[in-house]
Amino acid sequence: MRTKVAMIGVGCISGIYLENIFTRYPEIELVGVCDLIRARAEAAKEKYPSLLIYETMEDALRDPQVEVILNLTRPAEHFEVSRAALAAGRHVYSEKPLAATAELGRQLVALAEKNGLYLGGAPDTFLGAGFQTARKLIDAGAIGTVVGASAHMIGHGPESWHPDPEFFYQFGGGPMMDMGPYYITALVNLMGRVTETVSMAKASFPTRTITAKERFGETIQVDVNTYVDGLMRFESGAAARMFATFDAWYPHAPGMEIYGSEGTLFAPDPNTFGGAIRIFRKDRTEEEIPLSFGFSTNSRGLGLWDMCDAIRNHRAPRAGYLQTLHVLDVMTALAAGGAHTITSPFRRQPPLREDAENTGRIDV
């Protein structure tokens, strides 16, 4: 039985969702699309003729066949779109982050629970071959007891390539809220729940100049912190550093490392589904570990597929609101600066089946 979905927002990220839904996830039926810029919806329909075009979001919510709203709007708009969908009795899967603040995220969770609805969201890269393999290794004790980790997202912002980069520097934006979801989601899936954070954060430059060709030379205002250096304490007692900045000229980031009593695991880029995994052991030997799970290429929509399967089988989704709210709680604390106690609950869901991509059976 296919789950019927309507997509709200047909911007840059929608292309890979459309491609994967139509070619990789046959259990999902994308009924229609809606965007404030109608030409974007028309371009999607031209490529995928079966799609309906909804003139407004309300039209999508009134369509009785729609079960799930796929919210691909800009971060500052996630809350209102998801709130309206939940109020209309629709399940929601949202691009990251869940909302622009932890308090808004908690409001969405409360509404979903009140109405008995599923609420989940990106990122789903942690479900890919890279981090599912890394989790299996860590859970099996390949590096012993995990004592710490470090993660870095270093660059000079999206204004050099994105045609409309303002939202990265407005409410709900910044490097921690934009890229942090990939890193924090990966860390909590490897290490468990975060209990406290401490960080220093600042906006290094009051304005930014767009160098992307579409709007070269335009100046935009910066309203969020763009340099965040923080520490997290996990329920297990392990500690991790997360550094995220749009303020450094840097050719590449050091990546993500997990430190254990018996070795160090060098993890893939958490913004990808695949990537290399290496283990450096205390005897000073080093080994590259082959990936043992499917979904090593860009598999965005995998979390949506899992949630649709969870709806049909009455189980918890792997990228559900317990995860997206916890990640949002951690990110907003780090991005704000100072010391914070993290109160949101979190528990890891079961791993995927190793053969899920080949069999189409997602649950263990």
mmCIF file of C-alpha atoms in Angstrom:
data_model
loop_
_atom_site.group_PDB
_atom_site.id
_atom_site.type_symbol
_atom_site.label_atom_id
_atom_site.label_comp_id
_atom_site.label_asym_id
_atom_site.label_seq_id
_atom_site.Cartn_x
_atom_site.Cartn_y
_atom_site.Cartn_z
ATOM 1 C CA MET A 1 0.000 0.000 0.000
ATOM 2 C CA ARG A 2 1.450 3.351 -1.074
ATOM 3 C CA THR A 3 1.452 6.394 1.211
ATOM 4 C CA LYS A 4 0.224 9.573 -0.479
ATOM 5 C CA VAL A 5 2.337 12.680 0.053
ATOM 6 C CA ALA A 6 2.121 16.356 -0.938
ATOM 7 C CA MET A 7 5.284 18.456 -1.214
ATOM 8 C CA ILE A 8 5.207 22.051 0.065
ATOM 9 C CA GLY A 9 8.187 24.026 -1.247
ATOM 10 C CA VAL A 10 9.899 23.199 -4.535
ATOM 11 C CA GLY A 11 13.262 24.907 -4.012
ATOM 12 C CA CYS A 12 16.837 23.696 -4.428
ATOM 13 C CA ILE A 13 16.581 20.593 -2.245
ATOM 14 C CA SER A 14 13.371 19.368 -3.915
ATOM 15 C CA GLY A 15 15.135 17.996 -6.979
ATOM 16 C CA ILE A 16 16.760 15.050 -5.226
ATOM 17 C CA TYR A 17 13.561 14.313 -3.273
ATOM 18 C CA LEU A 18 11.567 14.220 -6.512
ATOM 19 C CA GLU A 19 14.094 12.000 -8.245
ATOM 20 C CA ASN A 20 14.354 9.537 -5.374
ATOM 21 C CA ILE A 21 10.626 9.350 -4.645
ATOM 22 C CA PHE A 22 9.891 8.538 -8.283
ATOM 23 C CA THR A 23 12.792 6.122 -8.819
ATOM 24 C CA ARG A 24 13.852 4.611 -5.467
ATOM 25 C CA TYR A 25 10.907 4.627 -3.064
ATOM 26 C CA PRO A 26 7.910 3.063 -4.840
ATOM 27 C CA GLU A 27 6.013 2.815 -1.532
ATOM 28 C CA ILE A 28 5.617 6.624 -1.611
ATOM 29 C CA GLU A 29 3.160 8.243 -4.016
ATOM 30 C CA LEU A 30 3.859 11.949 -4.455
ATOM 31 C CA VAL A 31 0.446 13.359 -5.304
ATOM 32 C CA GLY A 32 1.249 17.014 -5.859
ATOM 33 C CA VAL A 33 3.453 20.036 -5.193
ATOM 34 C CA CYS A 34 2.995 23.624 -4.090
ATOM 35 C CA ASP A 35 5.321 26.627 -4.112
ATOM 36 C CA LEU A 36 4.808 30.364 -3.721
ATOM 37 C CA ILE A 37 6.739 30.700 -6.989
ATOM 38 C CA ARG A 38 4.420 28.778 -9.307
ATOM 39 C CA ALA A 39 7.100 28.346 -11.983
ATOM 40 C CA ARG A 40 8.963 25.991 -9.653
ATOM 41 C CA ALA A 41 5.905 23.776 -9.263
ATOM 42 C CA GLU A 42 5.351 23.875 -13.031
ATOM 43 C CA ALA A 43 8.949 22.797 -13.637
ATOM 44 C CA ALA A 44 8.419 19.808 -11.343
ATOM 45 C CA LYS A 45 5.221 18.843 -13.153
ATOM 46 C CA GLU A 46 6.941 19.141 -16.533
ATOM 47 C CA LYS A 47 9.462 16.534 -15.403
ATOM 48 C CA TYR A 48 6.925 14.394 -13.501
ATOM 49 C CA PRO A 49 3.581 14.822 -15.325
ATOM 50 C CA SER A 50 1.497 12.865 -12.820
ATOM 51 C CA LEU A 51 1.903 15.607 -10.206
ATOM 52 C CA LEU A 52 -0.930 17.942 -9.274
ATOM 53 C CA ILE A 53 -0.108 21.613 -8.733
ATOM 54 C CA TYR A 54 -1.751 23.053 -5.633
ATOM 55 C CA GLU A 55 -2.314 26.795 -5.869
ATOM 56 C CA THR A 56 -1.936 27.182 -2.100
ATOM 57 C CA MET A 57 -0.835 25.068 0.828
ATOM 58 C CA GLU A 58 -4.437 25.107 2.028
ATOM 59 C CA ASP A 59 -5.462 23.385 -1.216
ATOM 60 C CA ALA A 60 -3.009 20.570 -0.461
ATOM 61 C CA LEU A 61 -4.316 20.271 3.099
ATOM 62 C CA ARG A 62 -7.899 20.082 1.811
ATOM 63 C CA ASP A 63 -7.065 17.244 -0.585
ATOM 64 C CA PRO A 64 -8.569 14.187 1.170
ATOM 65 C CA GLN A 65 -6.124 11.738 -0.398
ATOM 66 C CA VAL A 66 -3.041 13.429 1.115
ATOM 67 C CA GLU A 67 -1.762 11.598 4.200
ATOM 68 C CA VAL A 68 1.667 13.196 4.691
ATOM 69 C CA ILE A 69 2.984 16.704 4.098
ATOM 70 C CA LEU A 70 6.618 16.887 2.981
ATOM 71 C CA ASN A 71 7.748 20.306 4.225
ATOM 72 C CA LEU A 72 10.636 21.602 2.084
ATOM 73 C CA THR A 73 10.153 25.295 2.808
ATOM 74 C CA ARG A 74 12.860 27.582 4.185
ATOM 75 C CA PRO A 75 13.906 27.047 7.823
ATOM 76 C CA ALA A 76 12.078 30.068 9.243
ATOM 77 C CA GLU A 77 8.872 28.800 7.584
ATOM 78 C CA HIS A 78 9.078 25.213 8.830
ATOM 79 C CA PHE A 79 7.063 25.885 11.979
ATOM 80 C CA GLU A 80 4.039 27.523 10.360
ATOM 81 C CA VAL A 81 3.801 24.990 7.540
ATOM 82 C CA SER A 82 4.186 22.003 9.857
ATOM 83 C CA ARG A 83 1.772 23.487 12.413
ATOM 84 C CA ALA A 84 -0.890 24.026 9.754
ATOM 85 C CA ALA A 85 -0.444 20.491 8.433
ATOM 86 C CA LEU A 86 -0.667 18.905 11.890
ATOM 87 C CA ALA A 87 -3.718 21.018 12.723
ATOM 88 C CA ALA A 88 -5.314 19.715 9.514
ATOM 89 C CA GLY A 89 -4.744 16.121 10.599
ATOM 90 C CA ARG A 90 -1.805 15.359 8.319
ATOM 91 C CA HIS A 91 1.418 13.609 9.265
ATOM 92 C CA VAL A 92 4.519 15.736 8.601
ATOM 93 C CA TYR A 93 8.050 15.066 7.422
ATOM 94 C CA SER A 94 10.102 18.274 7.397
ATOM 95 C CA GLU A 95 13.467 19.279 6.071
ATOM 96 C CA LYS A 96 15.896 20.296 8.794
ATOM 97 C CA PRO A 97 15.629 21.875 11.261
ATOM 98 C CA LEU A 98 12.332 20.917 12.895
ATOM 99 C CA ALA A 99 11.776 24.617 13.722
ATOM 100 C CA ALA A 100 13.827 27.752 14.247
ATOM 101 C CA THR A 101 13.835 27.444 18.058
ATOM 102 C CA ALA A 102 13.517 24.609 20.538
ATOM 103 C CA GLU A 103 10.353 26.161 21.985
ATOM 104 C CA LEU A 104 8.686 26.194 18.565
ATOM 105 C CA GLY A 105 9.804 22.605 18.084
ATOM 106 C CA ARG A 106 8.194 21.626 21.377
ATOM 107 C CA GLN A 107 4.942 23.235 20.252
ATOM 108 C CA LEU A 108 4.936 21.093 17.105
ATOM 109 C CA VAL A 109 5.635 17.943 19.098
ATOM 110 C CA ALA A 110 2.801 18.756 21.512
ATOM 111 C CA LEU A 111 0.394 19.268 18.599
ATOM 112 C CA ALA A 112 1.470 16.024 16.915
ATOM 113 C CA GLU A 113 0.991 14.084 20.153
ATOM 114 C CA LYS A 114 -2.389 15.718 20.818
ATOM 115 C CA ASN A 115 -3.632 14.789 17.343
ATOM 116 C CA GLY A 116 -2.037 11.328 17.271
ATOM 117 C CA LEU A 117 0.109 12.156 14.248
ATOM 118 C CA TYR A 118 3.597 11.306 13.066
ATOM 119 C CA LEU A 119 6.138 14.129 12.915
ATOM 120 C CA GLY A 120 9.598 13.446 11.567
ATOM 121 C CA GLY A 121 12.287 15.027 9.521
ATOM 122 C CA ALA A 122 15.709 15.405 8.026
ATOM 123 C CA PRO A 123 18.493 14.789 8.069
ATOM 124 C CA ASP A 124 18.296 11.155 7.112
ATOM 125 C CA THR A 125 21.961 10.827 6.124
ATOM 126 C CA PHE A 126 22.531 8.903 9.377
ATOM 127 C CA LEU A 127 20.475 6.094 7.799
ATOM 128 C CA GLY A 128 22.941 5.748 4.928
ATOM 129 C CA ALA A 129 25.631 3.108 4.518
ATOM 130 C CA GLY A 130 28.326 5.243 6.123
ATOM 131 C CA PHE A 131 26.843 5.954 9.529
ATOM 132 C CA GLN A 132 24.871 2.722 9.795
ATOM 133 C CA THR A 133 28.191 0.895 9.334
ATOM 134 C CA ALA A 134 29.909 3.225 11.826
ATOM 135 C CA ARG A 135 27.147 2.579 14.374
ATOM 136 C CA LYS A 136 27.442 -1.185 13.913
ATOM 137 C CA LEU A 137 31.214 -0.991 14.503
ATOM 138 C CA ILE A 138 30.912 1.180 17.609
ATOM 139 C CA ASP A 139 28.076 -0.904 19.068
ATOM 140 C CA ALA A 140 30.193 -4.034 18.518
ATOM 141 C CA GLY A 141 33.086 -2.512 20.480
ATOM 142 C CA ALA A 142 35.436 -1.982 17.538
ATOM 143 C CA ILE A 143 37.030 1.017 19.282
ATOM 144 C CA GLY A 144 36.228 -0.011 22.845
ATOM 145 C CA THR A 145 34.389 2.368 25.160
ATOM 146 C CA VAL A 146 33.584 5.692 23.498
ATOM 147 C CA VAL A 147 35.115 8.539 25.490
ATOM 148 C CA GLY A 148 34.732 11.486 23.131
ATOM 149 C CA ALA A 149 34.371 12.887 19.635
ATOM 150 C CA SER A 150 35.061 15.955 17.543
ATOM 151 C CA ALA A 151 33.229 17.378 14.545
ATOM 152 C CA HIS A 152 33.992 20.382 12.358
ATOM 153 C CA MET A 153 32.020 22.253 9.706
ATOM 154 C CA ILE A 154 34.282 24.999 8.380
ATOM 155 C CA GLY A 155 33.696 27.266 5.401
ATOM 156 C CA HIS A 156 32.891 30.793 4.319
ATOM 157 C CA GLY A 157 29.153 30.573 3.807
ATOM 158 C CA PRO A 158 26.770 29.754 0.955
ATOM 159 C CA GLU A 159 26.700 33.239 -0.604
ATOM 160 C CA SER A 160 29.399 32.126 -3.062
ATOM 161 C CA TRP A 161 27.141 29.527 -4.696
ATOM 162 C CA HIS A 162 23.502 29.826 -3.553
ATOM 163 C CA PRO A 163 21.291 32.107 -5.712
ATOM 164 C CA ASP A 164 19.198 33.248 -2.697
ATOM 165 C CA PRO A 165 21.422 33.001 0.400
ATOM 166 C CA GLU A 166 19.632 35.473 2.708
ATOM 167 C CA PHE A 167 17.835 32.812 4.731
ATOM 168 C CA PHE A 168 21.150 31.302 5.820
ATOM 169 C CA TYR A 169 21.764 34.524 7.783
ATOM 170 C CA GLN A 170 18.247 35.135 9.063
ATOM 171 C CA PHE A 171 16.135 33.703 11.892
ATOM 172 C CA GLY A 172 16.522 29.926 11.786
ATOM 173 C CA GLY A 173 19.794 30.116 9.855
ATOM 174 C CA GLY A 174 23.515 30.165 10.625
ATOM 175 C CA PRO A 175 26.089 27.360 10.321
ATOM 176 C CA MET A 176 24.875 25.466 13.384
ATOM 177 C CA MET A 177 21.232 25.445 12.325
ATOM 178 C CA ASP A 178 22.043 24.825 8.659
ATOM 179 C CA MET A 179 24.771 22.168 8.859
ATOM 180 C CA GLY A 180 24.650 21.233 12.535
ATOM 181 C CA PRO A 181 21.687 18.880 12.026
ATOM 182 C CA TYR A 182 23.868 16.492 10.018
ATOM 183 C CA TYR A 183 26.634 16.449 12.614
ATOM 184 C CA ILE A 184 24.545 16.385 15.790
ATOM 185 C CA THR A 185 22.178 13.763 14.366
ATOM 186 C CA ALA A 186 25.140 11.552 13.480
ATOM 187 C CA LEU A 187 26.685 12.014 16.931
ATOM 188 C CA VAL A 188 23.551 11.165 18.910
ATOM 189 C CA ASN A 189 23.006 8.074 16.780
ATOM 190 C CA LEU A 190 26.546 6.933 17.548
ATOM 191 C CA MET A 191 26.792 8.132 21.171
ATOM 192 C CA GLY A 192 23.291 8.635 22.560
ATOM 193 C CA ARG A 193 21.549 11.485 24.344
ATOM 194 C CA VAL A 194 23.182 14.854 25.108
ATOM 195 C CA THR A 195 22.694 16.181 28.642
ATOM 196 C CA GLU A 196 24.504 19.537 28.636
ATOM 197 C CA THR A 197 26.308 21.994 26.381
ATOM 198 C CA VAL A 198 28.654 24.937 26.718
ATOM 199 C CA SER A 199 29.742 27.139 23.844
ATOM 200 C CA MET A 200 30.978 30.484 22.612
ATOM 201 C CA ALA A 201 29.191 32.019 19.649
ATOM 202 C CA LYS A 202 29.302 35.269 17.699
ATOM 203 C CA ALA A 203 28.448 36.959 14.413
ATOM 204 C CA SER A 204 31.843 37.915 13.038
ATOM 205 C CA PHE A 205 30.609 40.202 10.231
ATOM 206 C CA PRO A 206 27.436 42.363 10.245
ATOM 207 C CA THR A 207 26.899 41.954 6.486
ATOM 208 C CA ARG A 208 27.867 39.541 3.724
ATOM 209 C CA THR A 209 28.434 40.162 -0.003
ATOM 210 C CA ILE A 210 26.902 37.726 -2.453
ATOM 211 C CA THR A 211 29.387 36.379 -4.997
ATOM 212 C CA ALA A 212 27.076 33.837 -6.654
ATOM 213 C CA LYS A 213 26.640 34.896 -10.279
ATOM 214 C CA GLU A 214 22.861 35.361 -10.071
ATOM 215 C CA ARG A 215 23.139 38.312 -7.645
ATOM 216 C CA PHE A 216 26.823 39.122 -7.627
ATOM 217 C CA GLY A 217 27.761 42.102 -5.450
ATOM 218 C CA GLU A 218 24.535 42.418 -3.435
ATOM 219 C CA THR A 219 24.880 42.908 0.333
ATOM 220 C CA ILE A 220 22.810 40.986 2.873
ATOM 221 C CA GLN A 221 22.311 41.519 6.607
ATOM 222 C CA VAL A 222 23.540 38.986 9.162
ATOM 223 C CA ASP A 223 21.085 38.364 12.024
ATOM 224 C CA VAL A 224 22.479 35.118 13.510
ATOM 225 C CA ASN A 225 25.700 33.799 15.000
ATOM 226 C CA THR A 226 28.065 32.555 12.307
ATOM 227 C CA TYR A 227 30.930 31.293 14.497
ATOM 228 C CA VAL A 228 30.053 28.619 17.062
ATOM 229 C CA ASP A 229 32.514 26.557 19.087
ATOM 230 C CA GLY A 230 30.909 24.226 21.605
ATOM 231 C CA LEU A 231 31.153 21.164 23.812
ATOM 232 C CA MET A 232 28.538 18.511 24.541
ATOM 233 C CA ARG A 233 28.296 16.084 27.434
ATOM 234 C CA PHE A 234 26.505 12.810 26.679
ATOM 235 C CA GLU A 235 24.447 10.710 29.056
ATOM 236 C CA SER A 236 27.142 8.037 28.792
ATOM 237 C CA GLY A 237 29.718 10.466 30.202
ATOM 238 C CA ALA A 238 31.479 10.950 26.858
ATOM 239 C CA ALA A 239 32.196 14.472 25.608
ATOM 240 C CA ALA A 240 32.315 15.926 22.099
ATOM 241 C CA ARG A 241 33.334 19.149 20.426
ATOM 242 C CA MET A 242 31.268 20.703 17.641
ATOM 243 C CA PHE A 243 32.739 23.636 15.702
ATOM 244 C CA ALA A 244 30.675 25.290 12.967
ATOM 245 C CA THR A 245 31.500 28.504 11.131
ATOM 246 C CA PHE A 246 30.716 30.464 7.982
ATOM 247 C CA ASP A 247 33.628 32.800 8.774
ATOM 248 C CA ALA A 248 36.771 30.902 7.743
ATOM 249 C CA TRP A 249 38.521 30.592 4.401
ATOM 250 C CA TYR A 250 39.173 26.887 4.385
ATOM 251 C CA PRO A 251 39.605 24.279 1.630
ATOM 252 C CA HIS A 252 38.271 21.348 3.673
ATOM 253 C CA ALA A 253 37.134 20.458 7.182
ATOM 254 C CA PRO A 254 38.961 18.018 9.486
ATOM 255 C CA GLY A 255 35.822 15.856 9.585
ATOM 256 C CA MET A 256 34.316 13.757 12.370
ATOM 257 C CA GLU A 257 36.306 11.523 14.711
ATOM 258 C CA ILE A 258 35.039 9.198 17.452
ATOM 259 C CA TYR A 259 37.546 8.413 20.222
ATOM 260 C CA GLY A 260 37.439 5.086 22.042
ATOM 261 C CA SER A 261 39.503 3.279 24.646
ATOM 262 C CA GLU A 262 40.842 0.876 21.984
ATOM 263 C CA GLY A 263 41.042 3.110 18.928
ATOM 264 C CA THR A 264 39.715 6.032 16.904
ATOM 265 C CA LEU A 265 37.050 5.840 14.219
ATOM 266 C CA PHE A 266 37.306 8.355 11.382
ATOM 267 C CA ALA A 267 33.726 8.817 10.197
ATOM 268 C CA PRO A 268 32.417 9.944 6.791
ATOM 269 C CA ASP A 269 31.102 13.418 6.038
ATOM 270 C CA PRO A 270 27.705 13.390 7.826
ATOM 271 C CA ASN A 271 26.172 15.348 4.941
ATOM 272 C CA THR A 272 26.611 12.247 2.772
ATOM 273 C CA PHE A 273 25.137 8.761 2.822
ATOM 274 C CA GLY A 274 28.357 6.894 2.056
ATOM 275 C CA GLY A 275 32.024 7.747 2.480
ATOM 276 C CA ALA A 276 35.086 6.032 3.859
ATOM 277 C CA ILE A 277 35.422 4.711 7.409
ATOM 278 C CA ARG A 278 38.847 4.143 8.914
ATOM 279 C CA ILE A 279 39.859 2.813 12.314
ATOM 280 C CA PHE A 280 43.208 3.628 13.900
ATOM 281 C CA ARG A 281 43.908 1.163 16.700
ATOM 282 C CA LYS A 282 45.998 1.476 19.845
ATOM 283 C CA ASP A 283 48.597 -0.898 18.342
ATOM 284 C CA ARG A 284 49.083 1.821 15.688
ATOM 285 C CA THR A 285 47.577 -0.196 12.872
ATOM 286 C CA GLU A 286 45.058 1.435 10.552
ATOM 287 C CA GLU A 287 42.290 -0.152 8.496
ATOM 288 C CA GLU A 288 39.650 1.082 6.071
ATOM 289 C CA ILE A 289 36.354 -0.656 6.816
ATOM 290 C CA PRO A 290 34.045 -1.624 3.937
ATOM 291 C CA LEU A 291 30.467 -0.373 4.153
ATOM 292 C CA SER A 292 28.071 -3.170 5.076
ATOM 293 C CA PHE A 293 24.728 -1.387 4.519
ATOM 294 C CA GLY A 294 22.893 -0.082 1.474
ATOM 295 C CA PHE A 295 22.106 3.527 0.542
ATOM 296 C CA SER A 296 25.651 4.793 -0.069
ATOM 297 C CA THR A 297 24.639 7.351 -2.718
ATOM 298 C CA ASN A 298 22.447 10.437 -2.254
ATOM 299 C CA SER A 299 19.343 8.781 -0.798
ATOM 300 C CA ARG A 300 17.417 11.810 0.501
ATOM 301 C CA GLY A 301 13.872 10.769 1.195
ATOM 302 C CA LEU A 302 15.045 7.619 2.992
ATOM 303 C CA GLY A 303 13.777 9.040 6.284
ATOM 304 C CA LEU A 304 10.421 9.809 4.652
ATOM 305 C CA TRP A 305 10.225 6.242 3.343
ATOM 306 C CA ASP A 306 10.980 4.934 6.828
ATOM 307 C CA MET A 307 8.309 7.182 8.368
ATOM 308 C CA CYS A 308 5.704 6.102 5.819
ATOM 309 C CA ASP A 309 6.544 2.479 6.626
ATOM 310 C CA ALA A 310 6.269 3.310 10.346
ATOM 311 C CA ILE A 311 2.800 4.804 9.807
ATOM 312 C CA ARG A 312 1.619 1.662 8.023
ATOM 313 C CA ASN A 313 3.120 -0.674 10.629
ATOM 314 C CA HIS A 314 2.351 1.392 13.749
ATOM 315 C CA ARG A 315 5.954 1.711 14.949
ATOM 316 C CA ALA A 316 8.315 4.540 15.849
ATOM 317 C CA PRO A 317 10.105 6.173 12.889
ATOM 318 C CA ARG A 318 13.890 6.348 12.926
ATOM 319 C CA ALA A 319 13.881 10.054 12.078
ATOM 320 C CA GLY A 320 10.944 10.939 14.306
ATOM 321 C CA TYR A 321 10.348 13.959 16.506
ATOM 322 C CA LEU A 322 12.164 12.549 19.548
ATOM 323 C CA GLN A 323 15.301 12.820 17.457
ATOM 324 C CA THR A 324 14.608 16.039 15.552
ATOM 325 C CA LEU A 325 13.537 17.881 18.716
ATOM 326 C CA HIS A 326 16.568 16.661 20.687
ATOM 327 C CA VAL A 327 18.913 17.720 17.891
ATOM 328 C CA LEU A 328 17.172 21.117 17.695
ATOM 329 C CA ASP A 329 17.468 21.507 21.476
ATOM 330 C CA VAL A 330 21.221 20.852 21.308
ATOM 331 C CA MET A 331 21.798 23.083 18.288
ATOM 332 C CA THR A 332 19.920 26.094 19.603
ATOM 333 C CA ALA A 333 21.801 25.822 22.895
ATOM 334 C CA LEU A 334 25.158 25.691 21.117
ATOM 335 C CA ALA A 335 24.255 28.508 18.714
ATOM 336 C CA ALA A 336 23.132 30.771 21.564
ATOM 337 C CA GLY A 337 26.385 30.438 23.499
ATOM 338 C CA GLY A 338 26.844 29.896 27.231
ATOM 339 C CA ALA A 339 26.026 26.837 29.348
ATOM 340 C CA HIS A 340 22.765 24.912 28.983
ATOM 341 C CA THR A 341 21.113 21.808 30.400
ATOM 342 C CA ILE A 342 19.439 19.709 27.687
ATOM 343 C CA THR A 343 16.092 18.386 28.913
ATOM 344 C CA SER A 344 14.598 16.842 25.770
ATOM 345 C CA PRO A 345 14.365 13.038 25.758
ATOM 346 C CA PHE A 346 16.079 10.897 23.143
ATOM 347 C CA ARG A 347 16.618 7.224 22.461
ATOM 348 C CA ARG A 348 18.190 5.606 19.459
ATOM 349 C CA GLN A 349 15.920 3.612 17.181
ATOM 350 C CA PRO A 350 16.943 0.220 15.762
ATOM 351 C CA PRO A 351 19.382 0.190 12.832
ATOM 352 C CA LEU A 352 18.200 -0.448 9.310
ATOM 353 C CA ARG A 353 18.322 -3.870 7.748
ATOM 354 C CA GLU A 354 21.658 -4.230 6.005
ATOM 355 C CA ASP A 355 19.867 -5.391 2.841
ATOM 356 C CA ALA A 356 17.072 -2.788 2.936
ATOM 357 C CA GLU A 357 18.055 -1.140 -0.338
ATOM 358 C CA ASN A 358 17.996 -4.436 -2.240
ATOM 359 C CA THR A 359 14.975 -6.023 -0.590
ATOM 360 C CA GLY A 360 12.735 -3.000 -0.081
ATOM 361 C CA ARG A 361 12.208 -4.216 3.497
ATOM 362 C CA ILE A 362 13.288 -1.445 5.835
ATOM 363 C CA ASP A 363 12.659 -2.914 9.283
ATOM 364 C CA VAL A 364 14.876 -5.424 11.052
#
